[in-house]
Coordinates of C-alpha atoms and ligand atoms in Angstrom, one line a residue:
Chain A
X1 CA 4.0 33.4 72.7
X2 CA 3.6 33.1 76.5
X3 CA 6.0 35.6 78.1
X4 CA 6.6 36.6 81.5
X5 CA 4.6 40.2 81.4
X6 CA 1.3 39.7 81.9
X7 CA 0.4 43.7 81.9
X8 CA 0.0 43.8 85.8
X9 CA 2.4 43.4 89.2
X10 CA 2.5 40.0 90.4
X11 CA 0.4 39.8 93.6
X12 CA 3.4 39.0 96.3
X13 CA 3.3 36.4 99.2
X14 CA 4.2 37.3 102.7
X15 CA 7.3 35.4 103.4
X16 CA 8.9 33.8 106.8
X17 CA 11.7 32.1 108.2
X18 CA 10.2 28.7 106.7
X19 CA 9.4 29.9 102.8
X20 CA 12.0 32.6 103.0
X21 CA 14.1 30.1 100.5
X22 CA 11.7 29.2 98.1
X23 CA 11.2 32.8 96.8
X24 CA 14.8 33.9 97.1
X25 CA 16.7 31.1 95.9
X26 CA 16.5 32.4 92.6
X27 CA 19.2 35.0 93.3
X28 CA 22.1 32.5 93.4
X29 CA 19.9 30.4 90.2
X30 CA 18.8 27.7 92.9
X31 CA 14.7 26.8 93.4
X32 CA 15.2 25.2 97.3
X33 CA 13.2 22.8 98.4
X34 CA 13.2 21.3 102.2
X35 CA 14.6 18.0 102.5
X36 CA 15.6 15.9 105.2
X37 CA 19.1 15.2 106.0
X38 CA 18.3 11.7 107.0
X39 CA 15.8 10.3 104.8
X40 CA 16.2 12.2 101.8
X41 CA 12.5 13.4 101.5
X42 CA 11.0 16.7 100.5
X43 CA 8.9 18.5 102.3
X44 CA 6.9 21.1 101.1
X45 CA 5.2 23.1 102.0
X46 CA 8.2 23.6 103.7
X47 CA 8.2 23.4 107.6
X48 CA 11.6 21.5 110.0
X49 CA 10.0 18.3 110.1
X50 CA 9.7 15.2 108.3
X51 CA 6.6 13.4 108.1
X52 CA 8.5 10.1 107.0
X53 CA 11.0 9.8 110.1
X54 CA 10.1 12.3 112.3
X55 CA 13.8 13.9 112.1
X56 CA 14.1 17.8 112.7
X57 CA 17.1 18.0 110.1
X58 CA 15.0 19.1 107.5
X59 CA 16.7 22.1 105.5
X60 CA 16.8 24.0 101.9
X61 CA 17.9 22.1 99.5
X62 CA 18.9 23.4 95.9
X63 CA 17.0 21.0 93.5
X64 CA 17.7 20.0 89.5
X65 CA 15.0 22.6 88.8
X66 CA 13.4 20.3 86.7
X67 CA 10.0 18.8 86.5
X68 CA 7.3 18.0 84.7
X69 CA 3.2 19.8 84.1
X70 CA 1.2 17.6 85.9
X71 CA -1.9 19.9 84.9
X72 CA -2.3 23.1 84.2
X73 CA -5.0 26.0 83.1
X74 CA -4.8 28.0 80.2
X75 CA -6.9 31.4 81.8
X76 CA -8.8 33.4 79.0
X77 CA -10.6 35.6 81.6
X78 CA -9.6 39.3 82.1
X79 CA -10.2 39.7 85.4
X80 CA -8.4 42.7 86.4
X81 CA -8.3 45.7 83.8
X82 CA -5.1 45.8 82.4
X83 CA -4.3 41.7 82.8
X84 CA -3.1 40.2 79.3
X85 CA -4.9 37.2 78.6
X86 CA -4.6 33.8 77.4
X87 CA -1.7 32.7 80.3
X88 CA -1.2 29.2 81.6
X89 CA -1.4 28.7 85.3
X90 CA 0.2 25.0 85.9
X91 CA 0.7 22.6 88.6
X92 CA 4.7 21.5 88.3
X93 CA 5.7 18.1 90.2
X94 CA 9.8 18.5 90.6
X95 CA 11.8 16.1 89.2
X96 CA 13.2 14.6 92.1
X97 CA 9.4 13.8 94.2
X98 CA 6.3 13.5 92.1
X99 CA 4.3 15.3 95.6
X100 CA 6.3 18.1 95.8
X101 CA 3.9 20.1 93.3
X102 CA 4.4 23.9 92.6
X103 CA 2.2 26.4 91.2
X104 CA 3.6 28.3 88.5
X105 CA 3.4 29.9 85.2
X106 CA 4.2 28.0 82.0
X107 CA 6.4 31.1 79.8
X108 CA 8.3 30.8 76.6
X109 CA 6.4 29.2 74.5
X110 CA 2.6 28.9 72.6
X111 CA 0.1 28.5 75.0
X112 CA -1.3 25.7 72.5
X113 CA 2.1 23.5 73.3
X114 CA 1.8 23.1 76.7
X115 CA 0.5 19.4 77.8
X116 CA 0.1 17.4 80.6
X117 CA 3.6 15.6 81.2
X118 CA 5.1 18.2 79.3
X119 CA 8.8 18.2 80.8
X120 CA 9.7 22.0 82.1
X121 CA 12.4 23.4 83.9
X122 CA 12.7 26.4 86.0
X123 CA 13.8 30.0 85.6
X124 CA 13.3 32.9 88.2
X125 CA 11.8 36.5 87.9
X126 CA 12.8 39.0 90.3
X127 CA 10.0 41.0 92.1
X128 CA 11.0 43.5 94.2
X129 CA 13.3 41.4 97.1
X130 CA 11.8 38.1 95.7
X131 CA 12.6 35.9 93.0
X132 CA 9.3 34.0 91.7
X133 CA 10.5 30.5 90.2
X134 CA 8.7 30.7 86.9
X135 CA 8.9 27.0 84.1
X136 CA 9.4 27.1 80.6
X137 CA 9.5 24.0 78.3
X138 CA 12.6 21.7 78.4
X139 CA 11.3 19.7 76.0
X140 CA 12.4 20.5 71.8
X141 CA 9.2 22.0 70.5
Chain B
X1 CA -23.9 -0.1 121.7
X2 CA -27.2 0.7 119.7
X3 CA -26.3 2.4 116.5
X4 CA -27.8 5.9 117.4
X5 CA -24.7 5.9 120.2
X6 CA -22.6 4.3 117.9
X7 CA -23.5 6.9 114.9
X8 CA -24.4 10.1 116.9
X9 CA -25.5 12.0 113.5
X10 CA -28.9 9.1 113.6
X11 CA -30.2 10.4 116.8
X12 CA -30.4 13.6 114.6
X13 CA -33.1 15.1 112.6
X14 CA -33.8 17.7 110.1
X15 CA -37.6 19.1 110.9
X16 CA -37.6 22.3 109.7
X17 CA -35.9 24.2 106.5
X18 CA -36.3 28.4 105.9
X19 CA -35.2 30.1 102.5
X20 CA -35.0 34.0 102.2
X21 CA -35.6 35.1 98.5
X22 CA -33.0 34.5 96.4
X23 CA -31.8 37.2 94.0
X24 CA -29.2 38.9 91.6
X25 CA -29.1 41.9 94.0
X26 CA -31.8 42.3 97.1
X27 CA -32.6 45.7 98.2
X28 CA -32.3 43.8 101.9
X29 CA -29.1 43.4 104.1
X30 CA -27.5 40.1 104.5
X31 CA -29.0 40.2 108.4
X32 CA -33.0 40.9 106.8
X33 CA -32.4 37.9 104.8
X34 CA -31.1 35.6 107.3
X35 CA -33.8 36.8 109.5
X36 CA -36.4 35.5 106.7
X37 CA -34.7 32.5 106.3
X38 CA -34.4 31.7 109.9
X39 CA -37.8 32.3 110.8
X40 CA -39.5 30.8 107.9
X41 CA -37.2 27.6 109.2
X42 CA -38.3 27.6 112.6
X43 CA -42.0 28.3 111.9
X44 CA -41.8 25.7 109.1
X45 CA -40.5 23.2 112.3
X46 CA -43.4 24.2 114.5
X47 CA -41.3 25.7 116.9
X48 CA -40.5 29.1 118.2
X49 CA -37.4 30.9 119.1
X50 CA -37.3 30.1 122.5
X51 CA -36.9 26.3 121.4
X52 CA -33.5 27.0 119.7
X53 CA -31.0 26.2 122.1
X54 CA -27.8 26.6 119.6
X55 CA -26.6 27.6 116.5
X56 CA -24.2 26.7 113.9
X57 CA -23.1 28.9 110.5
X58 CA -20.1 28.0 107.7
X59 CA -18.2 30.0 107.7
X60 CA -18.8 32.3 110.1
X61 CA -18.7 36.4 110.0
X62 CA -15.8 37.5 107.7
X63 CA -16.2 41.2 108.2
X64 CA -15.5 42.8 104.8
X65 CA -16.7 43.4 101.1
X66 CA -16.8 40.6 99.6
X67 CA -20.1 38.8 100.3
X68 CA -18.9 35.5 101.3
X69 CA -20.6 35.6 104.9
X70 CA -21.6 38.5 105.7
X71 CA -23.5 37.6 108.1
X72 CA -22.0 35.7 111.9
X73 CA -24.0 34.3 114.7
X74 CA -23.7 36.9 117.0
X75 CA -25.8 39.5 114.7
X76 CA -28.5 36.5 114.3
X77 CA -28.3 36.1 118.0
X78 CA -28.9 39.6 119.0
X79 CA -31.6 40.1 116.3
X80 CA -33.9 37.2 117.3
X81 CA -33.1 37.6 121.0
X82 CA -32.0 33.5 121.6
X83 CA -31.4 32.4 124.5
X84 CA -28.8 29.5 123.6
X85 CA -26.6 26.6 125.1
X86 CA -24.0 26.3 122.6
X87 CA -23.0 28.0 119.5
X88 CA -19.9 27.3 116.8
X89 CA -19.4 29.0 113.3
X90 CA -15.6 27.8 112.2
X91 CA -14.5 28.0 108.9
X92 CA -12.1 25.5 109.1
X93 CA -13.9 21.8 108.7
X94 CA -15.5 19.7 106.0
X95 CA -16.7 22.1 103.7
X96 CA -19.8 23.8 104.0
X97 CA -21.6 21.2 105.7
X98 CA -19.4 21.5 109.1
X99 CA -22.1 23.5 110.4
X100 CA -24.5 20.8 110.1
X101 CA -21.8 18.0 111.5
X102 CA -20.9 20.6 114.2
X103 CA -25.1 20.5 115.2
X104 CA -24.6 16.7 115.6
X105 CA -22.1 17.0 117.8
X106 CA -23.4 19.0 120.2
X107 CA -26.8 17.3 120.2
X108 CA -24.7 13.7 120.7
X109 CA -23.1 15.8 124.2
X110 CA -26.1 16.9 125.1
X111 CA -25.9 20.7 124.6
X112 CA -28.8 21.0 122.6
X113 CA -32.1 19.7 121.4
X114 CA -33.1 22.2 118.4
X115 CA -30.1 23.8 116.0
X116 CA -30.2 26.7 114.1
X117 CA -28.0 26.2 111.2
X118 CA -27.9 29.2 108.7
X119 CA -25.9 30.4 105.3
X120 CA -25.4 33.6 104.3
X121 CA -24.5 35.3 100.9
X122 CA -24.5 38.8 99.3
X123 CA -22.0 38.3 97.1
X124 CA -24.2 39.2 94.0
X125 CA -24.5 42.9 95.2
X126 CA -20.5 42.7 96.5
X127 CA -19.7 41.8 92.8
X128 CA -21.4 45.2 91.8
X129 CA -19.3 47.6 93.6
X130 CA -15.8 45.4 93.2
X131 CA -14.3 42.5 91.9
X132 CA -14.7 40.9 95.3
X133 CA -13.9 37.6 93.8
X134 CA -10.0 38.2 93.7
X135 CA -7.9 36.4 96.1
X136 CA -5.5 38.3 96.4
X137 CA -4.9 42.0 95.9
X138 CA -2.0 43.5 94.0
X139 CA 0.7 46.1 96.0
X140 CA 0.5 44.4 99.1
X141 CA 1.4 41.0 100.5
X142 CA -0.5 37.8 100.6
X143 CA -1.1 36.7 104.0
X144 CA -3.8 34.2 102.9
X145 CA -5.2 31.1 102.4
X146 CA -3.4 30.7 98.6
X147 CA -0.3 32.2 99.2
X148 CA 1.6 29.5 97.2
X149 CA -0.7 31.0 94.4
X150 CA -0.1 34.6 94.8
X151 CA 2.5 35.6 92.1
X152 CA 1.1 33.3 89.5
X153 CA -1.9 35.5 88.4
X154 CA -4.8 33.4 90.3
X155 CA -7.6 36.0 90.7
X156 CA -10.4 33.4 91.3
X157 CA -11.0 29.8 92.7
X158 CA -12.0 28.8 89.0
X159 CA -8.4 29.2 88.2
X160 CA -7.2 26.6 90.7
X161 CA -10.5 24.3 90.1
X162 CA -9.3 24.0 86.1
X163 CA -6.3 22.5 86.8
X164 CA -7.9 19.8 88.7
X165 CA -10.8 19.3 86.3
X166 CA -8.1 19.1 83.4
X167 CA -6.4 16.6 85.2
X168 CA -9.8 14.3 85.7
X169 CA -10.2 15.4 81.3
X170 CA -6.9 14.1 80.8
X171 CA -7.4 10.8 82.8
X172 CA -11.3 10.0 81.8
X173 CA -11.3 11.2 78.4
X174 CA -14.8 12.7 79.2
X175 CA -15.7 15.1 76.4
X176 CA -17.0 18.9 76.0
X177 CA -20.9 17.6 75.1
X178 CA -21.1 15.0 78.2
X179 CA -19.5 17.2 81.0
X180 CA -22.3 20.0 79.6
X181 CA -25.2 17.8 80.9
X182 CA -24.6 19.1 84.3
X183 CA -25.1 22.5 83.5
X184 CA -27.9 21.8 80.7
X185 CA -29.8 19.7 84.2
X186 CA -29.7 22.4 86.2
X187 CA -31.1 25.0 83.5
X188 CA -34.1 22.7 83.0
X189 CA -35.0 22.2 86.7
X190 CA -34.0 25.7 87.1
X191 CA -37.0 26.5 84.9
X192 CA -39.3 24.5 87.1
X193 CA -38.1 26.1 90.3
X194 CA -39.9 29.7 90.6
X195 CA -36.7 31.1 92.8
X196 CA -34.3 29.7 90.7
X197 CA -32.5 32.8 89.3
X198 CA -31.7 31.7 85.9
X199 CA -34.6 29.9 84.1
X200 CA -34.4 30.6 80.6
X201 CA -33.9 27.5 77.9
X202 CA -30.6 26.4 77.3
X203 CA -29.1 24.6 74.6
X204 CA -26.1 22.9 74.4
X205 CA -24.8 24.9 71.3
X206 CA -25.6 27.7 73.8
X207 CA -23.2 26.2 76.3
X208 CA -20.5 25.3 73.7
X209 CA -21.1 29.4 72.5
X210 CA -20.2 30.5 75.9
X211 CA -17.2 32.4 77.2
X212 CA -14.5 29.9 78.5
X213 CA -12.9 31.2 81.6
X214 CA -9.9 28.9 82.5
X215 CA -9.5 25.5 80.3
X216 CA -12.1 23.4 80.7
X217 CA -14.2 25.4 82.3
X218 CA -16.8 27.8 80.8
X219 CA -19.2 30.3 82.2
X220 CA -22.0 27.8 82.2
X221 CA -20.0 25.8 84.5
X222 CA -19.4 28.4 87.3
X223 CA -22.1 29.0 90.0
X224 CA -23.9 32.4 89.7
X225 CA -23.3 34.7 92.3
X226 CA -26.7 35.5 94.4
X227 CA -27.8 37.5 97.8
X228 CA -29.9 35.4 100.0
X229 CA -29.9 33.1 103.2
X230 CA -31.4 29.1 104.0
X231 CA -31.8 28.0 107.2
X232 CA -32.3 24.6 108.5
X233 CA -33.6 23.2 112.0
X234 CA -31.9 20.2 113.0
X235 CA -33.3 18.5 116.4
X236 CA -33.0 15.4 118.6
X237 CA -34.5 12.6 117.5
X238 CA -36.7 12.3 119.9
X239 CA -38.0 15.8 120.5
X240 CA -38.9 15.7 116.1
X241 CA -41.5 13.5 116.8
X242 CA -44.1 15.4 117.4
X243 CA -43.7 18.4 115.2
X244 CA -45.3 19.2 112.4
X245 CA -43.0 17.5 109.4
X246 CA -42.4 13.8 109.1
X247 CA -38.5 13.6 110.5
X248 CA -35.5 13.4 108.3
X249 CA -33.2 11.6 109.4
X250 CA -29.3 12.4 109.0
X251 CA -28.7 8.6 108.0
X252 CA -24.8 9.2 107.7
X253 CA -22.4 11.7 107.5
X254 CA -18.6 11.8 105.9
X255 CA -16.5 14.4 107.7
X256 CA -12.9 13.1 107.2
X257 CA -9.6 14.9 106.5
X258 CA -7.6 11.5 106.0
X259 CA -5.7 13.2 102.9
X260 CA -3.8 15.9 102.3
X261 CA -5.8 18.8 102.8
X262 CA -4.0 21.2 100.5
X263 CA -5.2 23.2 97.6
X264 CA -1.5 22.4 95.9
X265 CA -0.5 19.1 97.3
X266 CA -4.1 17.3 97.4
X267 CA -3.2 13.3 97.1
X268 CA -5.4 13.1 93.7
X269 CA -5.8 16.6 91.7
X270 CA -8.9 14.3 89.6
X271 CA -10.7 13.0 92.4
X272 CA -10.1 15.8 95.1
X273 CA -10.8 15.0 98.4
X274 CA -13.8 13.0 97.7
X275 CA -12.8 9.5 97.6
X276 CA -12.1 9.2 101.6
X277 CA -14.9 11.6 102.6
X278 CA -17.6 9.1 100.4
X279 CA -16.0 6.2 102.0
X280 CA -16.3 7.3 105.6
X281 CA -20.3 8.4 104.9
X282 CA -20.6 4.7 103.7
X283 CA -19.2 2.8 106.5
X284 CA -21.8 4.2 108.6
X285 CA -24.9 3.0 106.8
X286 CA -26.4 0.2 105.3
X287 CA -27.1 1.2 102.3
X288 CA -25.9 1.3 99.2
X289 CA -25.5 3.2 96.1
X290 CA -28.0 2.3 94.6
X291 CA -30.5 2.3 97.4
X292 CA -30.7 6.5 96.7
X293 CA -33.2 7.8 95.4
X294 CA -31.9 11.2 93.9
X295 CA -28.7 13.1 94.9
X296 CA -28.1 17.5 95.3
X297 CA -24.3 17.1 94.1
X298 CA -22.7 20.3 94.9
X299 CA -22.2 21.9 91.6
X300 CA -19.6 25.3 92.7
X301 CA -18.6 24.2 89.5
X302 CA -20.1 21.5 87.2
X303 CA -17.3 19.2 87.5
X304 CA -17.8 18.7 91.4
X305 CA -21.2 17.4 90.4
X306 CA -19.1 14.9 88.0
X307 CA -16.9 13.5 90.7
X308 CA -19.2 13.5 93.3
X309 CA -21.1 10.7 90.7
X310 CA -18.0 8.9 91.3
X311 CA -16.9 8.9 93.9
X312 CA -20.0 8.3 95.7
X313 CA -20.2 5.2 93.9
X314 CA -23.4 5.9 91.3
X315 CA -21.2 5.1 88.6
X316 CA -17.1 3.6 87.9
X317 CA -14.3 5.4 88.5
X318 CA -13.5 8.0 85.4
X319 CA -17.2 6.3 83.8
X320 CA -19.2 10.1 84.7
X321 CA -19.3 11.2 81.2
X322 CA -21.2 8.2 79.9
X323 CA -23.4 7.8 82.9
X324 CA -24.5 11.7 82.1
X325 CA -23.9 11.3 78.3
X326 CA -27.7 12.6 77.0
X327 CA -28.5 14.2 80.3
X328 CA -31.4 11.0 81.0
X329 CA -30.0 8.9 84.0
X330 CA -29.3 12.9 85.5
X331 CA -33.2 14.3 84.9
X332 CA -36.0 14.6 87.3
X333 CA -37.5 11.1 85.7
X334 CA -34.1 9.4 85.3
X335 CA -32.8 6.5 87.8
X336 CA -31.2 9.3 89.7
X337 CA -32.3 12.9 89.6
X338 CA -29.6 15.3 91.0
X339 CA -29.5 18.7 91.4
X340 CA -33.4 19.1 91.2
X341 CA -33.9 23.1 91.5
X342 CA -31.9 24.1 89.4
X343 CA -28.5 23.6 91.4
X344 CA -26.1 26.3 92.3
X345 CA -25.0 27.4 88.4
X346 CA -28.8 28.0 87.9
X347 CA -31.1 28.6 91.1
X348 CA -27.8 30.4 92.5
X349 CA -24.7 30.1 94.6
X350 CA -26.7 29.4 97.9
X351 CA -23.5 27.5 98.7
X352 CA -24.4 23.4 99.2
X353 CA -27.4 25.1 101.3
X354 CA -29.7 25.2 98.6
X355 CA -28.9 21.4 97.8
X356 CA -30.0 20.5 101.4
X357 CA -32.9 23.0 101.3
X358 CA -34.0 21.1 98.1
X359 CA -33.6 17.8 99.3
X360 CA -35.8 18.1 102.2
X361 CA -38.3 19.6 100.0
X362 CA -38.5 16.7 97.6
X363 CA -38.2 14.0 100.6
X364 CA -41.5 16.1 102.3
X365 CA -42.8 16.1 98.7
X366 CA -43.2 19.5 98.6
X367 CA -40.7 20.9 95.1
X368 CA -43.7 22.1 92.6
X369 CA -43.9 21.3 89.2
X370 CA -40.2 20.0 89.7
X371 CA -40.9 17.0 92.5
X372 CA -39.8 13.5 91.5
X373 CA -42.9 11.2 90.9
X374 CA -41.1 8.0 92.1
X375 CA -41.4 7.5 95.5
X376 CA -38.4 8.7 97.7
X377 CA -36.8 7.5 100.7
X378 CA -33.6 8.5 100.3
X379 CA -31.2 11.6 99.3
X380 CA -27.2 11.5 99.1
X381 CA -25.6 15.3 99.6
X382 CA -22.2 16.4 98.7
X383 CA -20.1 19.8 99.3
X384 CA -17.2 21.5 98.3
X385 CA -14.2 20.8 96.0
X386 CA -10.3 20.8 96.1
X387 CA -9.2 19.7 99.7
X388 CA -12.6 20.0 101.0
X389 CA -15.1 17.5 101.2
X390 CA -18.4 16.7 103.3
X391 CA -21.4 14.1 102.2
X392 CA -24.4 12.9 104.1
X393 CA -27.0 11.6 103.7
X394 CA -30.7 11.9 104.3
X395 CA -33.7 9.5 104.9
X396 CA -37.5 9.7 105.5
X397 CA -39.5 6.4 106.2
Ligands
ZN1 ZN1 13.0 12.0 107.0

């Protein structure tokens, strides 16, 4: 069963004023996304400008927090000491904008079940003043 | 508008090529070996160093551990005394070969007549003392290139690779035994090729037996790690004439960035960046596809090797796996030979410099035991995976 531990600290990103509310949304249960105010579209990575319309409204924007595995990794190498192995490294497209595509770790279920176009949603893990948006299966398995 | 004015990169010329040994740990420093390398190159184009009049390196000195370049202009400056007009190592451009498209550019403003172009690597005595391979180190935070990737346990670019190589799995259906031609090619030209470093036989029960690393790919398809330096001399066209090897022409050159160049939000995560780069290198030739002779795919990892064949047009879209199925069409005497000396996961992770070090030797007929009997006129060269991408090509008359 894939769980969350993989035996050593997640590695942490440096964080600013522009991807401050991806990695904290997850206090308040919410993975934020830019989006523009007047087209609708997400940007990400995200940055106050929209490549669509050229507005400057582009803000966080709490998402369904679904999506789906558009591919993924299962890792079988050990490369630091400690590091528990197999673990799926996936790329997640959110529900709402196939582009917007996250890196994550597929937890909370056998690493054989996971599948391109599996349907996941999102849960958070809190590291230190971050909270890492991990996926887990919304799909019956 | 003649076409040399039009297409600066054909009023350029590769006339001399330099290769340090190539090893899995040299007892000499990164700067001994690019001294070899560049001297053997500049001898090899007749010159001397008072003809170089600029430099170019990928990706530059990155002052620390790991290996990756160890090695910037300004120590090869200093230690061969040049005297030079224009100089540029930036890491940021169209994969390894933005050195090379760099040299173009400044011949085409008139900077320079002969470029030094040089690659560096020691990471096969880096890997000895540390894991220098990790991206990211734990306890502190990730100012770097893959931040989006730091928390999710991505030590190594073979990590982020898989999931793009799935993805082309998933869409072509190409299976385990075609996709291990590419490593099983480069194992038999490796054995031809006396610097490759790994030459022993390989089977392709012995690739199926080894160690996967991240789904699909297997320790057979990763490069290997290696110390040692290649240096090319690329030249005017019209001061190659009268040096001592025949001229090779840079026939066409794909340097674009008309996609997303993101190792996360890359437009197509099963044809990479390729498709665009390919298409630009084309529309400044004409030839064809199947007007080349043989091809040095960069092979970081087999699969860029796969949709290089692609997406340079040597076979259909997703058809790679039958086109290599049996390992013929891919071998020295099949209708196109690619990565003839072994490639990076056998003669060694010289970094799409040991592609274009190999391709001028087979073009000046000069490879060994391993050259291509046809006749050759023409070489296509790819580099780099994910959001990078860079092609040319190469032509002797
Ligand atoms: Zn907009």
């Amino acid at each position: 069963m894939l769980d969350l531990d993989q035996g050593v600290p997640r590695p942490l990103p440096a964080t600013n004023a522009d991807t401050q509310a991806y990695w904290t949304g997850g206090e308040r249960g919410e993975l934020l996304i830019f989006r523009c105010a007047d087209c609708e579209y997400y940007v990400h990575p995200p940055v106050a400008f929209c490549p669509k319309c050229e507005s400057r409204k582009v803000a966080p924007s709490a998402t369904s927090g679904k999506g789906v595995i558009t591919s993924f990794t299962v890792n079988h190498k050990q490369w630091l000491p400690s590091l528990k192995v197999p673990y799926v490294v996936a790329l997640v497209s959110i529900a709402e904008q196939e582009d917007v595509r996250l890196v994550s770790n597929i937890v909370h279920c056998e690493v054989d079940a996971v599948y391109i176009g599996m349907p996941v949603k999102v849960l958070f893990e809190e590291n230190e003043d971050l909270w890492v948006p991990l996926f887990e299966p919304d799909v019956a398995l | 508008m003649n076409s040399a004015s039009k297409y600066p990169e054909k009023n350029t010329a590769i006339t001399g090529i330099g290769q340090s040994e190539i090893s899995r740990g040299s007892s000499k420093t990164g700067l001994e070996l690019t001294v070899d390398a560049c001297m053997e190159a500049i001898t090899n184009a007749g010159l001397s160093r008072a003809d170089i009049d600029g430099i170019a390196t990928w990706p530059g000195a990155d002052y620390n551990a790991s290996g990756f370049s160890p090695v910037g202009i300004p120590h090869i400056q200093d230690a061969l005394r040049l005297e030079l007009n224009w100089y540029s190592g930036a890491p940021e451009g169209p994969g390894q070969f933005a050195a090379i498209f760099d040299a173009i550019g400044a011949i085409a403003a008139g900077l320079c007549k002969h470029v030094l172009v040089f690659r560096t690597l020691t990471e096969a005595t880096a890997r000895k003392t540390a894991f220098a391979n990790a991206l990211m180190t734990s306890g502190q935070r990730d100012h770097g290139l893959f931040q989006w990737y730091s928390p999710y346990h991505t030590y190594a670019a073979a990590i982020q690779q898989a999931m793009y190589f799935q993805a082309y799995v998933h869409r072509s259906g190409i299976r385990e035994e075609q996709y291990a031609q590419i490593a099983l090619n480069g194992r038999r030209n490796a054995a031809l090729n006396p610097k490759a470093v790994y030459r022993s036989p390989m089977s392709l029960e012995d690739y199926l037996a080894s160690p996967m690393i991240s789904t699909p790919i297997r320790m057979f398809d990763c490069d290997v790690p290696i110390d040692g330096s290649t240096a090319i001399i690329i030249s005017r066209w019209d001061c190659a004439q009268d040096l001592p090897n025949k001229p090779i022409k840079i026939e066409a050159i794909g340097s674009s960035m008309a996609y997303r160049n993101s190792w996360t939000q890359l437009d197509a995560l099963d044809t990479q960046a390729q498709p665009k780069v390919a298409e630009m290198m084309w529309s400044r030739t004409d030839l064809k596809p199947k007007d080349v002779d043989f091809a040095e795919l960069y092979d970081g990892f087999s699969f860029h090797s796969i949709n290089w064949l692609e997406n340079f047009g040597f076979c259909e879209r997703y058809g790679a796996g039958d086109f290599i199925d049996g390992g013929h069409n891919i071998a020295l005497d099949g209708m196109l030979p690619i990565n003839t000396n072994g490639g990076a996961l056998s003669a060694g992770r010289m970094h799409a410099y040991g592609q274009v070090h190999e391709a001028c030797l087979q073009l000046w007929r000069g490879a060994g035991e391993r050259q291509i009997a046809k006749p050759l006129n023409v070489a296509a060269l790819s580099t780099a995976g994910g959001p990078l991408a860079g092609a040319m090509l190469l032509t002797v008359d």
